Short mmCIF file of N, CA and C in Angstrom, two decimals:
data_model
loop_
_atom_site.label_atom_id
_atom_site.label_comp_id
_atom_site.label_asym_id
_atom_site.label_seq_id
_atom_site.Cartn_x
_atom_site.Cartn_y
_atom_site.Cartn_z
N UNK A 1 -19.68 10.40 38.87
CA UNK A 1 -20.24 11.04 37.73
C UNK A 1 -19.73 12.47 37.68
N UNK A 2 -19.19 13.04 36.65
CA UNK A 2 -18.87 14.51 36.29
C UNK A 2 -20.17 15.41 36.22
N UNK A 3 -19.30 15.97 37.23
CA UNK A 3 -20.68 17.87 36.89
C UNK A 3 -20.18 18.38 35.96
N UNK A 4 -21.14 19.07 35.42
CA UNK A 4 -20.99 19.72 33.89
C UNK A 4 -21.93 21.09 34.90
N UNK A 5 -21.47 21.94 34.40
CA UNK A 5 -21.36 23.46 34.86
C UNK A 5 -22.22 24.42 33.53
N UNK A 6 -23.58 24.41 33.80
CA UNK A 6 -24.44 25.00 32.75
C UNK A 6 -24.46 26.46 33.05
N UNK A 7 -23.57 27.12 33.68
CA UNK A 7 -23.86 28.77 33.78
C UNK A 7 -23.52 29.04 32.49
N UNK A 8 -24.16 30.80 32.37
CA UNK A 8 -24.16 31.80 31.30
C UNK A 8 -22.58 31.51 30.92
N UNK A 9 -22.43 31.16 29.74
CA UNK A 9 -21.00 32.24 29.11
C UNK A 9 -20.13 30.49 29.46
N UNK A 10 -20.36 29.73 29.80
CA UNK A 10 -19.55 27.91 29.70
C UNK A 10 -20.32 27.28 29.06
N UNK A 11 -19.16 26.38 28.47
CA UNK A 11 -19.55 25.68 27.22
C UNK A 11 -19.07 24.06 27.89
N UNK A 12 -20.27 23.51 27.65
CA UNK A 12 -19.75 22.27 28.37
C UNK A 12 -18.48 21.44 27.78
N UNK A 13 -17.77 20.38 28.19
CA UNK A 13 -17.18 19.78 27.56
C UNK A 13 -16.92 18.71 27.30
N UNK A 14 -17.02 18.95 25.39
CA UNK A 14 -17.23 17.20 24.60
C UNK A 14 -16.22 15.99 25.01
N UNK A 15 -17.31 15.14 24.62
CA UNK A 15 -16.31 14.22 24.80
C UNK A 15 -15.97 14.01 23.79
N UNK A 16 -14.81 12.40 23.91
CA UNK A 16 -14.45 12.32 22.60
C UNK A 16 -15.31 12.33 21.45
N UNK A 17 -14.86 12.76 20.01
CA UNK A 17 -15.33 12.93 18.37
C UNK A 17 -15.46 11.52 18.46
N UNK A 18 -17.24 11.27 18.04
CA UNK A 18 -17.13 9.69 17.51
C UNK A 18 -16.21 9.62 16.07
N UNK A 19 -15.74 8.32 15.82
CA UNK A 19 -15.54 7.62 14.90
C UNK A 19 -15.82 6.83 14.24
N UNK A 20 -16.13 6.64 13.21
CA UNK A 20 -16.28 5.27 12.66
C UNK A 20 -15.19 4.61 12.59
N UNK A 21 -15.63 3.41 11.75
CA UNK A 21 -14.30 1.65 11.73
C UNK A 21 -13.58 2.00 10.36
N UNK A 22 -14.37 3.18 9.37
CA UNK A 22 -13.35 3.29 8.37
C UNK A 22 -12.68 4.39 8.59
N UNK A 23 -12.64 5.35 9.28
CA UNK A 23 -11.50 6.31 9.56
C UNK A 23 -10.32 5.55 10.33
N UNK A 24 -11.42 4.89 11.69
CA UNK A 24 -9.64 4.43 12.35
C UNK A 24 -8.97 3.43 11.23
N UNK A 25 -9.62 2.76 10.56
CA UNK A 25 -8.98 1.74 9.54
C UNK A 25 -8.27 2.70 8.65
N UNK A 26 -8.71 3.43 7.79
CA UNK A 26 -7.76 4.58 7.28
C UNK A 26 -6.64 4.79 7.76
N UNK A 27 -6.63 5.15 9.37
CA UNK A 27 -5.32 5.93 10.12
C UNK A 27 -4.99 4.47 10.38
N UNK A 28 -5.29 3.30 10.77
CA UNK A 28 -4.22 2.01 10.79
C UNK A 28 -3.34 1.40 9.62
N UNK A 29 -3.86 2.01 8.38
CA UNK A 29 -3.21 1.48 7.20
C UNK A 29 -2.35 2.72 6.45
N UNK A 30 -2.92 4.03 6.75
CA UNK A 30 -1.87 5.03 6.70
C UNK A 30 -0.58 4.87 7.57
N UNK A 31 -0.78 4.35 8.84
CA UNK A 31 0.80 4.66 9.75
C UNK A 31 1.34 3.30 10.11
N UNK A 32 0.43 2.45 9.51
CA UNK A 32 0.90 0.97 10.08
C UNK A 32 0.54 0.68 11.70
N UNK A 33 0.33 -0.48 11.51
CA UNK A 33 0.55 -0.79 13.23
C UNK A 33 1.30 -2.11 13.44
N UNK A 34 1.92 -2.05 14.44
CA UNK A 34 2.90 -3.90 14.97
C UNK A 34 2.12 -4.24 15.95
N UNK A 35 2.02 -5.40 15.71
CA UNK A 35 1.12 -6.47 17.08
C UNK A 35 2.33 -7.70 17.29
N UNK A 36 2.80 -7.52 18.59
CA UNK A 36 3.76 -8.16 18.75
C UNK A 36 3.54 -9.33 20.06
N UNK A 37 3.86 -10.58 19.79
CA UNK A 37 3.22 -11.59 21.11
C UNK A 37 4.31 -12.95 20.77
N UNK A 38 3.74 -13.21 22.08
CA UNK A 38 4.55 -14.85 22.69
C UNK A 38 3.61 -15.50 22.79
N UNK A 39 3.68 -16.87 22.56
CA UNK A 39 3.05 -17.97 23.48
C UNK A 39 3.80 -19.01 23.77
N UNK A 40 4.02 -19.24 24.55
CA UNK A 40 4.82 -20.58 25.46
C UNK A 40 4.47 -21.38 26.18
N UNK A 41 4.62 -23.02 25.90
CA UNK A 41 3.93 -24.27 26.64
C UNK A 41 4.88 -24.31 27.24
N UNK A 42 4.34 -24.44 28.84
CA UNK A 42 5.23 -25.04 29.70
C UNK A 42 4.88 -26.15 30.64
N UNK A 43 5.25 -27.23 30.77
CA UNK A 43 4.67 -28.56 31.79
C UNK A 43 5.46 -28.63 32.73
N UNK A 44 5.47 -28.56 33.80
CA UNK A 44 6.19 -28.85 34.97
C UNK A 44 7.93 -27.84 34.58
N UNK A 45 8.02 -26.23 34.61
CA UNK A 45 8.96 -25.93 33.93
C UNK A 45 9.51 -26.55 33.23
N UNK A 46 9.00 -26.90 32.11
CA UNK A 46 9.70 -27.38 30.86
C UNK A 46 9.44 -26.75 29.99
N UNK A 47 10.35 -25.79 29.10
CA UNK A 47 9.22 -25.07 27.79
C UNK A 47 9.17 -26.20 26.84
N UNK A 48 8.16 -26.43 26.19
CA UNK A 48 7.42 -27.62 25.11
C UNK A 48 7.45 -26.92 23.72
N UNK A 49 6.56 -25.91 23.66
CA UNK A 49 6.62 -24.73 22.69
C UNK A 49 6.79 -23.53 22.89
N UNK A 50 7.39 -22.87 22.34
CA UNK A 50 6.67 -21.39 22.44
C UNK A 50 6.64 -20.91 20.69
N UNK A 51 6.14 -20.16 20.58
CA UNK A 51 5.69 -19.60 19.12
C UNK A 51 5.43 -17.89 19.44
N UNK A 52 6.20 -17.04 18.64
CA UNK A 52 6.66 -15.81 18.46
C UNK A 52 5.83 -15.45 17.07
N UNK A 53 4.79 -14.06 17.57
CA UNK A 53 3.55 -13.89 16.78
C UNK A 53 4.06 -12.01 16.30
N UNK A 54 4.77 -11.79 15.07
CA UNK A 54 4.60 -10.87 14.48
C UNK A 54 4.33 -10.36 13.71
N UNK A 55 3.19 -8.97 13.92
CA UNK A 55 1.96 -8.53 12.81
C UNK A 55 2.02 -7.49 12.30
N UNK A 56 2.29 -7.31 11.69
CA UNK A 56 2.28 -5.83 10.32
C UNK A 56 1.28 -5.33 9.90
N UNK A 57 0.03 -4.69 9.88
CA UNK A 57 -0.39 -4.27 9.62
C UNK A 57 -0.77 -2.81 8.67
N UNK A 58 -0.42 -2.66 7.62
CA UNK A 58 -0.29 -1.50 6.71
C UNK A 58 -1.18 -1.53 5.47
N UNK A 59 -1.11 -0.67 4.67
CA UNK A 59 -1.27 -0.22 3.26
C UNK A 59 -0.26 -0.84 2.64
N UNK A 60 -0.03 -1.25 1.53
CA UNK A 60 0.39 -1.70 0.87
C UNK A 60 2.09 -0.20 0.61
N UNK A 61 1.14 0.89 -0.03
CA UNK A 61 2.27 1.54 0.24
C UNK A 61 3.12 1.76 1.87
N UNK A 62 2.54 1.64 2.80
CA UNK A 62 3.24 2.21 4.05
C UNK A 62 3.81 0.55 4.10
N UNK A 63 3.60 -0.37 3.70
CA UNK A 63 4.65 -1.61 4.11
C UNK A 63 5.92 -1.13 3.17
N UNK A 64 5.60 -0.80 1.93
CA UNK A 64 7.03 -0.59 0.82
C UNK A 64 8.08 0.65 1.35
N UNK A 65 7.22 1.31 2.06
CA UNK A 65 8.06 2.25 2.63
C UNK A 65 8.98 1.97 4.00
N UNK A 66 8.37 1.02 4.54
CA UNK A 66 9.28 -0.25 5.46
C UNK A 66 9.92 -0.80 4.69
N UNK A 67 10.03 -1.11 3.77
CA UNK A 67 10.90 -2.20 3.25
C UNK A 67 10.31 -3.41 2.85
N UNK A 68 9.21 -3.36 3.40
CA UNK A 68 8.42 -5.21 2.90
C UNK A 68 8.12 -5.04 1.67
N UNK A 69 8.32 -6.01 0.66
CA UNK A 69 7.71 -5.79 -0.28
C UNK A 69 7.55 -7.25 -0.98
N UNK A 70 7.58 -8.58 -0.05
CA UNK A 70 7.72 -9.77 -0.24
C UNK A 70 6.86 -10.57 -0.96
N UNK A 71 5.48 -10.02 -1.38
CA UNK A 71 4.46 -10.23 -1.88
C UNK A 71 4.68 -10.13 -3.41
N UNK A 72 5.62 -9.64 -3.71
CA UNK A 72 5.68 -9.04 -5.32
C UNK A 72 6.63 -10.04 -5.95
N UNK A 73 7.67 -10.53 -5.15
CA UNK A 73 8.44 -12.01 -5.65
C UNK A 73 8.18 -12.77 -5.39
N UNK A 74 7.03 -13.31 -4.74
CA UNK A 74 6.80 -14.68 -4.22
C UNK A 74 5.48 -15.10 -5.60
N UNK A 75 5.98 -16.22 -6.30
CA UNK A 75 5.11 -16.55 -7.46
C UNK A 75 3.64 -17.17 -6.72
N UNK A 76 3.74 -17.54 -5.70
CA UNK A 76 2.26 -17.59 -5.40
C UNK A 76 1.40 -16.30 -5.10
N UNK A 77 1.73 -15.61 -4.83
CA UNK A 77 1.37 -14.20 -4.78
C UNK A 77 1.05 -13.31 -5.88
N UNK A 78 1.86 -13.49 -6.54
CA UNK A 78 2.10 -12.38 -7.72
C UNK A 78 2.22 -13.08 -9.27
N UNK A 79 1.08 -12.98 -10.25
CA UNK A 79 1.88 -13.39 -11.39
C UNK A 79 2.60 -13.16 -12.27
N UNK A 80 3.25 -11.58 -11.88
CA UNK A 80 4.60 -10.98 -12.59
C UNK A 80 5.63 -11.94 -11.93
N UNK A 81 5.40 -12.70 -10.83
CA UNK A 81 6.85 -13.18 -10.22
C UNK A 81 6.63 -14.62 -10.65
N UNK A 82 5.22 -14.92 -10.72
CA UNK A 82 5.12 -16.26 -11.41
C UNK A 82 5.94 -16.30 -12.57
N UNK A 83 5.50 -15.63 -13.37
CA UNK A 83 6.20 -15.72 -15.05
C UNK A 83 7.56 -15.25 -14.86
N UNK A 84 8.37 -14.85 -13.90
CA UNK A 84 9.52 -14.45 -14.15
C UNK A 84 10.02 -15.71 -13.63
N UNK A 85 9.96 -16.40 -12.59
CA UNK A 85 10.00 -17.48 -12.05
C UNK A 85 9.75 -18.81 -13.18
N UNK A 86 9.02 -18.95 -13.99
CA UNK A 86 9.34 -19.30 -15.13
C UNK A 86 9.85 -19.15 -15.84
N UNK A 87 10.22 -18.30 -16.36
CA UNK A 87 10.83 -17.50 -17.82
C UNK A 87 12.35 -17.72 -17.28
N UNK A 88 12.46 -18.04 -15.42
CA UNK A 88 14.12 -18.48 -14.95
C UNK A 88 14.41 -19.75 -15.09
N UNK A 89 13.51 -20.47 -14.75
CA UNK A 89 13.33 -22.02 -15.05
C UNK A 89 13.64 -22.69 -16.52
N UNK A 90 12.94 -22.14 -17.37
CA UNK A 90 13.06 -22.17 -18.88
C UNK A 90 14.32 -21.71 -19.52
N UNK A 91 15.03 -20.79 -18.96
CA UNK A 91 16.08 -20.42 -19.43
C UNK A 91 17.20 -21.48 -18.44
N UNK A 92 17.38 -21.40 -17.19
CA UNK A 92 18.21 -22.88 -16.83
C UNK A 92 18.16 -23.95 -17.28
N UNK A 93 16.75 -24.62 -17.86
CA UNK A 93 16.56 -25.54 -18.47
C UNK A 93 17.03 -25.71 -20.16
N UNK A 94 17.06 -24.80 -20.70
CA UNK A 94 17.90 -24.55 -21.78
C UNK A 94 19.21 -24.40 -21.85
N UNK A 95 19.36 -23.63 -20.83
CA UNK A 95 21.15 -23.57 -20.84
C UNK A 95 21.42 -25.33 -20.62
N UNK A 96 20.97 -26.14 -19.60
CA UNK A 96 21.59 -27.29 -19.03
C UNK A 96 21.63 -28.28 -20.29
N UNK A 97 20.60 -28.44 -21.28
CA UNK A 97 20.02 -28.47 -22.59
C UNK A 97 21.57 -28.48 -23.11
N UNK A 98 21.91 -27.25 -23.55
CA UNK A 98 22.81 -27.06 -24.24
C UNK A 98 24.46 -27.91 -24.03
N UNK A 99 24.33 -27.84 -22.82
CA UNK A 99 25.30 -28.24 -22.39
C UNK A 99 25.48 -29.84 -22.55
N UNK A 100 24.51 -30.48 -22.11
CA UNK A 100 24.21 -31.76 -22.51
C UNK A 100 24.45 -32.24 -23.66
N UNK A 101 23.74 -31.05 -24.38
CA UNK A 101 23.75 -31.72 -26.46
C UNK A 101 25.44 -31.50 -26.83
N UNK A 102 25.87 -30.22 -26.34
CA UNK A 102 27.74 -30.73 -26.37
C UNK A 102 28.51 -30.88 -25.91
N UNK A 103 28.47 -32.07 -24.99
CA UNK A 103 28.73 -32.59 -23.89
C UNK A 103 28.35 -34.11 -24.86
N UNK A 104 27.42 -34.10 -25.43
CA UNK A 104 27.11 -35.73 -26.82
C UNK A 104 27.86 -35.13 -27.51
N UNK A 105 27.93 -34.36 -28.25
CA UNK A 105 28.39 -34.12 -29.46
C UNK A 105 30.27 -33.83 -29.28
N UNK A 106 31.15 -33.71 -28.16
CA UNK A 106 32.19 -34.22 -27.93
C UNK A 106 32.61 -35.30 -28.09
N UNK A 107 31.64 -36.16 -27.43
CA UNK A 107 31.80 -37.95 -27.20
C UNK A 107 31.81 -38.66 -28.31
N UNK A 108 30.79 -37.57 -29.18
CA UNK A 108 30.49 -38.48 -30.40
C UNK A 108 31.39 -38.59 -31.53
N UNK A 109 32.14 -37.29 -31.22
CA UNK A 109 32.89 -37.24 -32.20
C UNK A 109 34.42 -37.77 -32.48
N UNK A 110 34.86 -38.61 -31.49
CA UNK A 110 35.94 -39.62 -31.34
C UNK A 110 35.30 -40.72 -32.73
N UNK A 111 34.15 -41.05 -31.73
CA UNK A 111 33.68 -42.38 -32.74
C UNK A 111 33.29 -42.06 -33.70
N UNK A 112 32.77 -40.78 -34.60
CA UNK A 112 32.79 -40.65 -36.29
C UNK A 112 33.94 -40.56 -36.64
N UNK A 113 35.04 -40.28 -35.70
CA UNK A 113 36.54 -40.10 -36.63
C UNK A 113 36.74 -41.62 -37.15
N UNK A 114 36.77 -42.33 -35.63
CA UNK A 114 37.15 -43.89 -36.17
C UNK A 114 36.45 -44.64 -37.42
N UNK A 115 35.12 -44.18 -37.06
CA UNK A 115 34.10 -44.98 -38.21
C UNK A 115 34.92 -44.48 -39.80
N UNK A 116 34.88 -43.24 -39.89
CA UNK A 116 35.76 -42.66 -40.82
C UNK A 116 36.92 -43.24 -41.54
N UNK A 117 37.55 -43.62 -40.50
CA UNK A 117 38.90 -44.44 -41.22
C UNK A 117 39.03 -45.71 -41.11
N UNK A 118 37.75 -46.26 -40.79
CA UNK A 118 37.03 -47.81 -41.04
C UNK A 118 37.67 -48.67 -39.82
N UNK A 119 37.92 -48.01 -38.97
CA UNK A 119 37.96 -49.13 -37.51
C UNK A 119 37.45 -49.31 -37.18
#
């Protein structure tokens, strides 16, 4: 146990500043944190599995400032990426469309010539 020294003119000394769970949560999503892990099955030295566990933890802005920003194109996530993800679909599907209808309309047009001059 620590002596603490109550003479004239000393000031004892604090311990740590409590905290609460929303400041440190504040400072974990301000600076980010990585949680980085293994797990590996092994039976008689044999590895079976192992599975590689990495965790990001941020603010939304402090991930973009890493570089993650994977949430914003993935259409399950996001429905700006949904509808763009459509609006890509719809337009391939039209182009292929097009191509098709003259791609007939080449073919077809051998056989209106003939019909034309009654063969």
């Amino acid at each position: 146990m620590a002596d603490v020294d109550f003479r004239q003119g000393s000031y004892p000394v604090s311990g740590p500043g409590t905290t609460n769970l929303a400041d440190i949560l504040e400072r974990v999503l301000d600076k980010g944190i990585v949680i980085a892990g293994d797990i590996k099955i092994d039976l008689l030295d044999i590895e079976l599995l192992t599975i590689r566990l990495r965790l990001f933890v941020a603010s939304v802005d402090t991930a973009k400032k890493a570089g993650i920003d994977w949430w914003e194109t993935d259409p399950a996530l996001s429905s700006r990426a949904a509808r763009s993800a459509l609006q890509d679909e719809n337009r391939d599907l039209r182009e292929r469309l097009k191509a098709l209808e003259s791609r007939t309309d080449d073919e077809s047009a051998p056989v209106a010539a003939k019909e034309d001059r009654g063969t």
